[in-house]
Amino acid sequence: MKVLVVGNGGREHAIAWKLAQSPLVTNIICVPGNGGTALENKCVNVEASNCSYISEDTEPLQTYVKIAKHEGCTLAVVGPENPLAEGIADILWQAGIPTVGPKKDAAQLEASKDLAKAFMSKYNVACAKSKTFTDEREALAYIKEHGAPIVIKADGLAAGKGVVVAKTQQEAEEAVIDLMENNVVGTAGKKLVIEDYLTGSEISILAAVSVTEESAKAGKACILPFLSARDHKRLGDGATGPNTGGMGAISPVDDVTPLILSQFEKNILEPTLKGLIQEGYDYRGFIFFGLMLTPEGPKCLEYNVRLGDPETQAVLPLMDFDFASLCQAITEGTLKDFDLSWKKGYVVAPVVVSGGYPRSYKKGLPIEIQQETIDSLGAKIFIAGAIADRRHPSSSKIAGLVTSGGRVLACSSYGTTFEKAWKQAYAALEYVKFENMFYRKDIGLPGAAESN
């Protein structure tokens, strides 16, 4: 079968790479894809602007339908949150294309922090207490009364930039002013969720979801959790510096004990599943549980309605099953009978960024990747912010890769032990070069992860 993959980041490169390993998959159409998917086995990048069969007045989401139909795709996998929140899954399903990704109503669990917190409260999902504000003065008064530390969250989608963990009252007040008055994340910050500060360490659990009215009635609705993972959000070693979109991930996480997993399933996963069913959501896709491991047990920080980035680049290499078959089970309502099997071992995936990220940085820098050496070290490069550089417009030949974003790539390495995976990942990075490249040297090591 042919599969449509929507998105252009490192997560989408990892998804395409994993799909390509399936004997069920003949071709993968990446829209728009990136420099990594351009070179990946079975993959081809397609941009709507280059498609003669798509007119200029075609609605943005309809372009995916037209491309999928033109290419003969019989399955779609949506990577990013924005098209899901806009309803891409609804439109693809209406066109007869089974889609991995929740429909629009369910996707609001990520698109609105306020809705997500109301959902958690309604279904008794373990989480921090919170209050929602649309008035700046009321928000500032609440902070003055409550005190710090405290967490300020923009209600809408803000590409990971809408959360401030304020250690002081002044920081909290500045965050409110920045989000609500200075519009640092646009309209996403016009409504704020202010919640209690939780102590502990953060982890992520990705999961497959298959919930429809039909599957619920048949007792087949389910959420199947993957291995635990941990993102490292701060720019510098020792969890210092500004927050970023993620500087690297590991999977699994050793401090996630059987007791913690049991508490997660009872107090977070099971009530979330109940809520999805009770709300009548059509949710066939993936979910990301952002968790804080507190002294009282895990608590849910947020839902993402897709796979996480860079966690995907750490979790997918550990899958010891056919990823395309999993996607089919999600769309067909047979997920409850699917057997998740995992490689014994670890993946370490440090992220390489352009100098100056997450603020200003250069684009268009040539990237040198010594692929054969990296392969021999047991590592895999997943491209995020890089595009194929066709130096001669008249030729379709790709001459190389150049940077196009702040987070440029992840270097994922599997090992039977954490130490082996870690050493291989960092040894492989010696064979990746571009001007002003930067990466943390401590991903997965003690003291590297954020803790409150």
PDB file of C-alpha atoms in Angstrom, residues 4 12 21 91 137 162 239 327 355 433:
ATOM      1  CA  LEU A   4       0.548   9.593   3.040  1.00  0.00           C
ATOM      2  CA  GLU A  12       7.751  12.648  10.475  1.00  0.00           C
ATOM      3  CA  GLN A  21      10.466  -1.137   7.094  1.00  0.00           C
ATOM      4  CA  ILE A  91     -11.569  15.617   5.729  1.00  0.00           C
ATOM      5  CA  ARG A 137      -5.910  41.907  35.881  1.00  0.00           C
ATOM      6  CA  GLY A 162       3.550  28.778  25.666  1.00  0.00           C
ATOM      7  CA  ALA A 239      19.134  21.458  32.332  1.00  0.00           C
ATOM      8  CA  CYS A 327      -1.540   1.971  12.086  1.00  0.00           C
ATOM      9  CA  GLY A 355      23.922  28.182  16.922  1.00  0.00           C
ATOM     10  CA  LYS A 433      29.231  18.785  10.744  1.00  0.00           C
TER      11      LYS A 433
END
